[in-house]
Coordinates of C-alpha atoms in Angstrom, one line a residue:
X1161 CA 65.8 127.6 91.3
X1162 CA 66.2 124.0 92.3
X1163 CA 64.9 120.9 90.5
X1164 CA 62.0 119.2 92.2
X1165 CA 63.1 116.6 94.7
X1166 CA 60.5 114.1 93.4
X1167 CA 61.0 114.8 89.7
X1168 CA 64.6 115.3 88.7
X1169 CA 65.1 117.8 85.9
X1170 CA 61.7 119.5 86.4
X1171 CA 62.0 123.1 87.4
X1172 CA 59.8 124.3 90.2
X1173 CA 57.5 127.2 89.3
X1174 CA 58.1 129.9 91.9
X1175 CA 54.8 131.7 91.2
X1176 CA 52.2 130.1 93.6
X1177 CA 48.5 130.9 93.6
X1178 CA 45.2 129.2 94.7
X1179 CA 46.5 128.3 98.2
X1180 CA 48.1 129.9 101.2
X1181 CA 51.5 131.2 100.2
X1182 CA 54.2 131.3 102.9
X1183 CA 57.9 131.1 103.3
X1184 CA 60.2 131.7 100.3
X1185 CA 57.2 132.1 98.0
X1186 CA 55.7 134.9 100.1
X1187 CA 56.4 138.3 98.6
X1188 CA 57.1 141.5 100.5
X1189 CA 54.4 142.9 102.8
X1190 CA 57.3 143.6 105.3
X1191 CA 55.6 146.7 106.8
X1192 CA 52.2 144.9 107.2
X1193 CA 53.9 141.8 108.7
X1194 CA 55.7 143.9 111.3
X1195 CA 52.6 146.0 112.1
X1196 CA 50.3 143.0 112.5
X1197 CA 52.9 141.0 114.6
X1198 CA 53.3 144.1 116.9
X1199 CA 49.6 144.4 117.4
X1200 CA 49.3 140.7 118.2
X1201 CA 52.1 141.0 120.8
X1202 CA 50.2 144.0 122.3
X1203 CA 46.9 141.9 122.3
X1204 CA 45.2 144.4 120.0
X1205 CA 42.2 143.4 117.9
X1206 CA 42.4 144.0 114.2
X1207 CA 39.8 144.4 111.5
X1208 CA 41.4 143.8 108.1
X1209 CA 39.7 144.4 104.8
X1210 CA 40.7 144.0 101.2
X1211 CA 39.0 142.7 98.0
X1212 CA 39.4 138.9 97.4
X1213 CA 42.7 137.7 96.0
X1214 CA 44.8 140.3 97.7
X1215 CA 46.5 137.8 100.0
X1216 CA 44.9 138.5 103.4
X1217 CA 45.0 134.9 104.5
X1218 CA 48.5 134.3 103.3
X1219 CA 49.6 137.5 105.1
X1220 CA 48.2 136.5 108.4
X1221 CA 49.4 133.0 108.2
X1222 CA 52.9 134.3 107.3
X1223 CA 52.7 136.5 110.4
X1224 CA 51.8 133.5 112.5
X1225 CA 54.9 131.7 111.1
X1226 CA 57.0 134.8 111.9
X1227 CA 55.8 134.8 115.5
X1228 CA 56.3 131.1 115.9
X1229 CA 60.0 131.5 115.0
X1230 CA 60.4 134.2 117.6
X1231 CA 58.2 132.9 120.3
X1232 CA 57.7 129.2 121.0
X1233 CA 54.7 130.0 123.1
X1234 CA 52.8 131.6 120.3
X1235 CA 49.4 130.0 119.4
X1236 CA 47.6 131.1 116.3
X1237 CA 44.0 129.8 115.9
X1238 CA 42.3 130.0 112.6
X1239 CA 38.6 129.8 111.8
X1240 CA 37.6 130.1 108.1
X1241 CA 34.0 131.3 108.1
X1242 CA 33.5 130.1 104.5
X1243 CA 33.5 126.7 106.1
X1244 CA 31.2 127.6 109.0
X1245 CA 27.5 127.1 108.3
X1246 CA 26.2 126.5 111.8
X1247 CA 27.0 127.7 115.3
X1248 CA 27.7 124.1 116.2
X1249 CA 30.4 123.9 113.5
X1250 CA 31.9 127.1 114.8
X1251 CA 32.2 125.6 118.3
X1252 CA 33.8 122.4 116.9
X1253 CA 36.3 124.4 114.8
X1254 CA 37.3 126.6 117.8
X1255 CA 37.6 123.6 120.1
X1256 CA 39.9 121.8 117.6
X1257 CA 42.0 124.9 117.0
X1258 CA 42.4 125.1 120.8
X1259 CA 43.4 121.4 120.8
X1260 CA 46.0 121.8 118.1
X1261 CA 47.7 124.7 120.0
X1262 CA 47.4 123.5 123.6
X1263 CA 50.5 121.3 123.5
X1264 CA 48.5 118.7 125.5
X1265 CA 47.7 115.1 124.7
X1266 CA 44.2 114.4 123.5
X1267 CA 43.5 112.4 126.6
X1268 CA 44.4 115.4 128.8
X1269 CA 42.4 117.7 126.5
X1270 CA 39.3 115.6 126.8
X1271 CA 39.6 115.6 130.6
X1272 CA 40.0 119.4 130.6
X1273 CA 37.1 119.9 128.3
X1274 CA 34.9 117.6 130.4
X1275 CA 35.7 119.6 133.5
X1276 CA 35.6 123.1 132.1
X1277 CA 32.8 123.0 129.4
X1278 CA 29.6 122.0 131.0
X1279 CA 26.7 120.5 129.1
X1280 CA 28.8 118.5 126.5
X1281 CA 30.1 115.0 125.9
X1282 CA 33.5 115.3 124.1
X1283 CA 35.0 112.3 122.2
X1284 CA 37.9 111.7 119.9
X1285 CA 37.5 110.9 116.2
X1286 CA 39.7 110.3 113.3
X1287 CA 39.2 112.6 110.3
X1288 CA 39.2 111.4 106.7
X1289 CA 42.8 112.3 106.3
X1290 CA 43.8 110.3 109.3
X1291 CA 44.3 113.1 111.8
X1292 CA 42.6 113.0 115.2
X1293 CA 40.0 115.6 116.1
X1294 CA 37.7 116.3 119.0
X1295 CA 33.9 115.9 118.5
X1296 CA 31.3 117.5 120.7
X1297 CA 27.8 116.3 121.5
X1298 CA 25.4 118.6 123.3
X1299 CA 21.7 119.3 123.5
X1300 CA 20.1 122.4 122.0
X1301 CA 19.1 123.4 125.6
X1302 CA 22.7 123.5 126.6
X1303 CA 24.0 125.5 123.5
X1304 CA 24.2 128.9 125.2
X1305 CA 26.2 127.6 128.1
X1306 CA 28.4 125.5 125.8
X1307 CA 29.0 128.6 123.6
X1308 CA 30.1 130.7 126.5
X1309 CA 32.6 128.1 127.8
X1310 CA 34.1 127.2 124.4
X1311 CA 34.6 130.9 123.4
X1312 CA 36.6 131.3 126.5
X1313 CA 39.1 128.6 125.4
X1314 CA 41.5 131.2 123.7
X1315 CA 41.7 133.1 127.0
X1316 CA 42.4 129.9 128.8
X1317 CA 45.4 129.4 126.5
X1318 CA 46.6 132.9 127.1
X1319 CA 46.2 132.5 130.8
X1320 CA 48.5 129.5 130.6
X1321 CA 51.3 131.8 129.4
X1322 CA 50.9 131.6 125.6
X1323 CA 50.8 134.5 123.2
X1324 CA 47.4 133.9 121.5
X1325 CA 45.8 135.3 118.3
X1326 CA 42.5 134.1 116.9
X1327 CA 42.1 134.7 113.1
X1328 CA 38.5 134.8 111.9
X1329 CA 38.9 134.6 108.1
X1330 CA 36.1 135.9 105.8
X1331 CA 34.3 137.0 108.9
X1332 CA 31.4 138.7 107.0
X1333 CA 29.9 135.2 106.5
X1334 CA 28.9 135.4 110.2
X1335 CA 25.8 137.2 108.9
X1336 CA 24.4 133.9 107.7
X1337 CA 24.6 132.5 111.3
X1338 CA 21.7 134.0 113.1
X1339 CA 22.8 137.6 112.4
X1340 CA 23.1 140.0 115.2
X1341 CA 22.5 137.4 117.9
X1342 CA 25.7 135.5 117.1
X1343 CA 27.7 138.7 117.0
X1344 CA 26.2 139.9 120.3
X1345 CA 27.1 136.6 122.0
X1346 CA 30.6 136.7 120.5
X1347 CA 31.3 140.2 121.6
X1348 CA 29.9 139.6 125.1
X1349 CA 32.7 137.1 125.7
X1350 CA 35.7 138.2 123.8
X1351 CA 35.5 141.9 125.0
X1352 CA 37.0 140.5 128.3
X1353 CA 39.8 138.7 126.6
X1354 CA 42.4 141.4 127.2
X1355 CA 45.3 139.0 126.8
X1356 CA 44.1 137.7 123.4
X1357 CA 44.3 139.3 120.0
X1358 CA 41.4 138.7 117.5
X1359 CA 41.8 139.4 113.8
X1360 CA 38.6 139.8 111.7
X1361 CA 39.3 139.7 108.0
X1362 CA 36.9 140.0 105.1
X1363 CA 36.5 140.7 101.4
X1364 CA 33.0 141.9 100.9
X1365 CA 33.2 145.6 101.4
X1366 CA 29.6 146.5 101.9
X1367 CA 28.9 143.6 104.4
X1368 CA 32.2 144.1 106.2
X1369 CA 31.9 147.8 106.7
X1370 CA 28.3 147.3 108.0
X1371 CA 29.6 144.9 110.6
X1372 CA 32.3 147.1 112.0
X1373 CA 31.4 150.7 111.2
X1374 CA 27.7 150.8 111.9
X1375 CA 27.2 152.0 115.5
X1376 CA 24.1 149.8 115.8
X1377 CA 26.0 146.6 115.3
X1378 CA 27.4 144.6 118.2
X1379 CA 31.0 144.5 116.7
X1380 CA 31.3 148.3 116.2
X1381 CA 34.7 149.5 117.2
X1382 CA 35.9 146.0 118.2
X1383 CA 39.4 146.6 116.9
X1384 CA 41.8 148.7 114.9
X1385 CA 40.8 148.9 111.2
X1386 CA 43.3 148.2 108.4
X1387 CA 42.8 148.0 104.7
X1388 CA 45.2 145.9 102.7
X1389 CA 46.5 147.5 99.5
X1390 CA 48.0 146.0 96.4
X1391 CA 51.7 145.0 96.5
X1392 CA 53.6 147.9 94.9
X1393 CA 54.7 147.1 91.4
X1394 CA 58.4 147.8 92.2
X1395 CA 58.4 144.8 94.6
X1396 CA 56.5 142.5 92.4
X1397 CA 58.4 143.4 89.2
X1398 CA 61.8 142.6 90.7
X1399 CA 60.5 139.2 92.0
X1400 CA 58.9 138.4 88.6
X1401 CA 62.0 139.5 86.7
X1402 CA 64.4 137.6 89.0
X1403 CA 62.8 134.3 88.2
X1404 CA 61.8 134.8 84.5
X1405 CA 65.3 135.8 83.5
X1406 CA 66.6 132.4 84.7
X1407 CA 64.5 130.9 81.9
X1408 CA 64.9 133.5 79.2
X1409 CA 67.4 136.4 79.7
X1410 CA 65.4 138.5 77.3
X1411 CA 62.8 139.2 79.9
X1412 CA 63.3 142.7 81.2
X1413 CA 61.7 145.3 83.5
X1414 CA 59.0 146.1 80.8
X1415 CA 58.1 142.4 80.6
X1416 CA 57.6 142.3 84.4
X1417 CA 55.6 145.5 84.3
X1418 CA 53.3 144.2 81.6
X1419 CA 52.5 141.1 83.6
X1420 CA 51.7 143.2 86.7
X1421 CA 49.5 145.6 84.7
X1422 CA 47.6 142.9 82.8
X1423 CA 46.8 141.3 86.1
X1424 CA 45.6 144.6 87.5
X1425 CA 48.2 144.5 90.2
X1426 CA 46.0 142.0 92.1
X1427 CA 48.4 139.6 93.9
X1428 CA 46.5 136.4 93.1
X1429 CA 46.2 137.2 89.4
X1430 CA 49.8 138.5 89.1
X1431 CA 50.9 135.2 90.4
X1432 CA 48.5 133.3 88.0
X1433 CA 49.7 135.2 85.0
X1434 CA 53.4 135.0 86.0
X1435 CA 52.9 131.2 86.7
X1436 CA 51.5 130.6 83.2
X1437 CA 54.2 132.8 81.6
X1438 CA 56.9 130.9 83.4
X1439 CA 55.6 127.6 82.1
X1440 CA 55.3 128.8 78.6
X1441 CA 58.8 130.4 78.7
X1442 CA 60.2 126.9 79.5
X1443 CA 58.3 125.4 76.6
X1444 CA 58.9 128.2 74.1
X1445 CA 62.5 129.3 74.8
X1446 CA 62.9 130.9 71.3
X1447 CA 59.8 133.1 71.6
X1448 CA 60.0 136.8 72.6
X1449 CA 58.9 137.7 76.1
X1450 CA 56.0 139.9 75.0
X1451 CA 54.6 137.0 72.8
X1452 CA 54.9 134.6 75.7
X1453 CA 53.0 136.9 78.0
X1454 CA 50.2 137.4 75.4
X1455 CA 50.0 133.6 75.0
X1456 CA 49.8 133.2 78.8
X1457 CA 46.9 135.6 79.2
X1458 CA 45.1 134.0 76.2
X1459 CA 45.6 130.5 77.8
X1460 CA 44.1 131.7 81.1
X1461 CA 41.0 133.2 79.5
X1462 CA 40.5 130.2 77.2
X1463 CA 40.8 127.8 80.1
X1464 CA 38.3 129.8 82.1
X1465 CA 35.9 130.4 79.2
X1466 CA 33.3 127.8 80.3
X1467 CA 33.4 129.1 83.9
X1468 CA 33.0 132.7 82.7
X1469 CA 30.2 131.8 80.2
X1470 CA 28.2 130.1 83.0
X1471 CA 28.6 133.2 85.2
X1472 CA 27.6 135.5 82.4
X1473 CA 24.6 133.5 81.3
X1474 CA 23.2 133.4 84.8
X1475 CA 23.1 137.2 84.9
X1476 CA 20.0 139.2 83.9
X1477 CA 20.1 142.0 81.4
X1478 CA 20.5 144.7 84.0
X1479 CA 23.5 143.1 85.5
X1480 CA 25.2 142.6 82.1
X1481 CA 24.7 146.2 81.2
X1482 CA 26.1 147.2 84.6
X1483 CA 29.2 145.3 83.9
X1484 CA 29.6 147.2 80.6
X1485 CA 29.1 150.5 82.5
X1486 CA 31.8 149.6 85.0
X1487 CA 34.2 148.8 82.2
X1488 CA 33.5 151.8 80.1
X1489 CA 33.8 154.2 83.1
X1490 CA 36.6 152.5 85.0
X1491 CA 34.1 151.8 87.9
X1492 CA 33.9 155.5 88.9
X1493 CA 31.0 158.0 89.1
X1494 CA 28.5 155.5 87.7
X1495 CA 25.4 157.4 88.8
X1496 CA 26.0 160.6 86.9
X1497 CA 22.8 161.6 85.1
X1498 CA 24.6 162.1 81.8
X1499 CA 26.0 158.6 82.1
X1500 CA 22.8 156.8 83.1
X1501 CA 20.9 158.5 80.3
X1502 CA 23.1 156.7 77.8
X1503 CA 21.9 153.3 79.0
X1504 CA 18.4 151.7 79.3
X1505 CA 18.7 151.6 83.1
X1506 CA 17.1 153.8 85.8
X1507 CA 19.5 154.8 88.6
X1508 CA 17.5 152.6 91.0
X1509 CA 17.8 149.6 88.6
X1510 CA 21.6 150.2 88.3
X1511 CA 22.0 150.3 92.0
X1512 CA 20.0 147.1 92.5
X1513 CA 22.1 145.4 89.8
X1514 CA 25.4 146.5 91.3
X1515 CA 24.3 145.2 94.7
X1516 CA 23.4 141.8 93.1
X1517 CA 26.8 141.6 91.4
X1518 CA 28.5 142.3 94.7
X1519 CA 26.4 139.7 96.5
X1520 CA 27.4 137.2 93.8
X1521 CA 31.1 138.1 94.4
X1522 CA 31.5 139.3 90.7
X1523 CA 32.4 142.8 91.6
X1524 CA 33.6 144.6 94.7
X1525 CA 33.2 148.2 95.8
X1526 CA 35.7 150.5 97.6
X1527 CA 34.8 153.9 98.9
X1528 CA 35.1 155.5 95.5
X1529 CA 34.7 152.8 92.8
X1530 CA 33.5 149.5 91.6
X1531 CA 35.8 146.8 90.2
X1532 CA 35.8 143.2 89.0
X1533 CA 36.8 140.6 91.5
X1534 CA 38.4 138.5 88.7
X1535 CA 40.6 140.6 86.3
X1536 CA 40.4 137.9 83.7
X1537 CA 36.6 137.8 83.8
X1538 CA 36.8 141.5 83.1
X1539 CA 39.1 140.8 80.1
X1540 CA 36.5 138.2 78.9
X1541 CA 33.6 140.6 79.2
X1542 CA 35.6 143.4 77.4
X1543 CA 35.9 141.1 74.4
X1544 CA 32.1 141.0 74.2
X1545 CA 31.6 144.7 74.1

């Protein structure tokens, strides 16, 4: 571990969370990286699902970096649907992703867009951070024609000889943008992009599965489906131990396993807990590893107390009881009559409360169980039982 270049003597914390993780801080996922890279090279569309905080975005961005190192002509376009609230914004984002990956000057790009996308007036603007970006002006009457032409831009890149992948992150948010119509328009265009790979990723199980597994929806069978699992503890534990032992040699395999298990094996929260443990280990070099880990978990829950309290206070009684039911039954078989009879909730009320909690992003559902999105919120609620 090297001291920070800007602050001599300060040790860099190797456990990164809260942003896209790439390069030396990216952990494992070798098989997934190889598989996704291979599918991109074969122009296959992918539908990738996992709960939040499993590292989908970091994984795809790392694959993009892997491909750029192997193939100079690779172009990875990324659209984050959490930032897209109108069709116009989607078109602007896709245009600017095309611009970043075209290798052309903005002057040439503006000329190309003027010639190939009818019904718009493109111009160059400077963003708040000083970077140039393309802006588009068009009338509502020309929106359909503009949409059709802009969505063809990735294929235009591929036709120029580039290996192209378009990454639609948190794609389930498309349901807020004119529902099925947007999906129909999108599929109508990209189904002919046989030399482009599209990746649709999402973290809201019920919404995501509805988009891609319901035969009545436009995007049914649009690509190969892949579920992202947790990183196996054997990989994570060796990484955790490698770095913590540099601070305190008393850290051992059991210490690393404890961090992994307390964080529920969820990559984001494993990184968070390991990050806090690392910082505390530096400040408390004489403390035992187990004591430091307990302190780290306590610090995280204490720091997030106000956030958790606000979430909890905004839940109705049915939702709060539903959280208790999930905890006490490990999220499984929640609708057994014997179980429901123990609580003042009808099965229909429980179902409605669980759906509300999923819509709020508090819990997630896999095929067989419900679980908390935030493992430390779960710990916080457990203390109230």
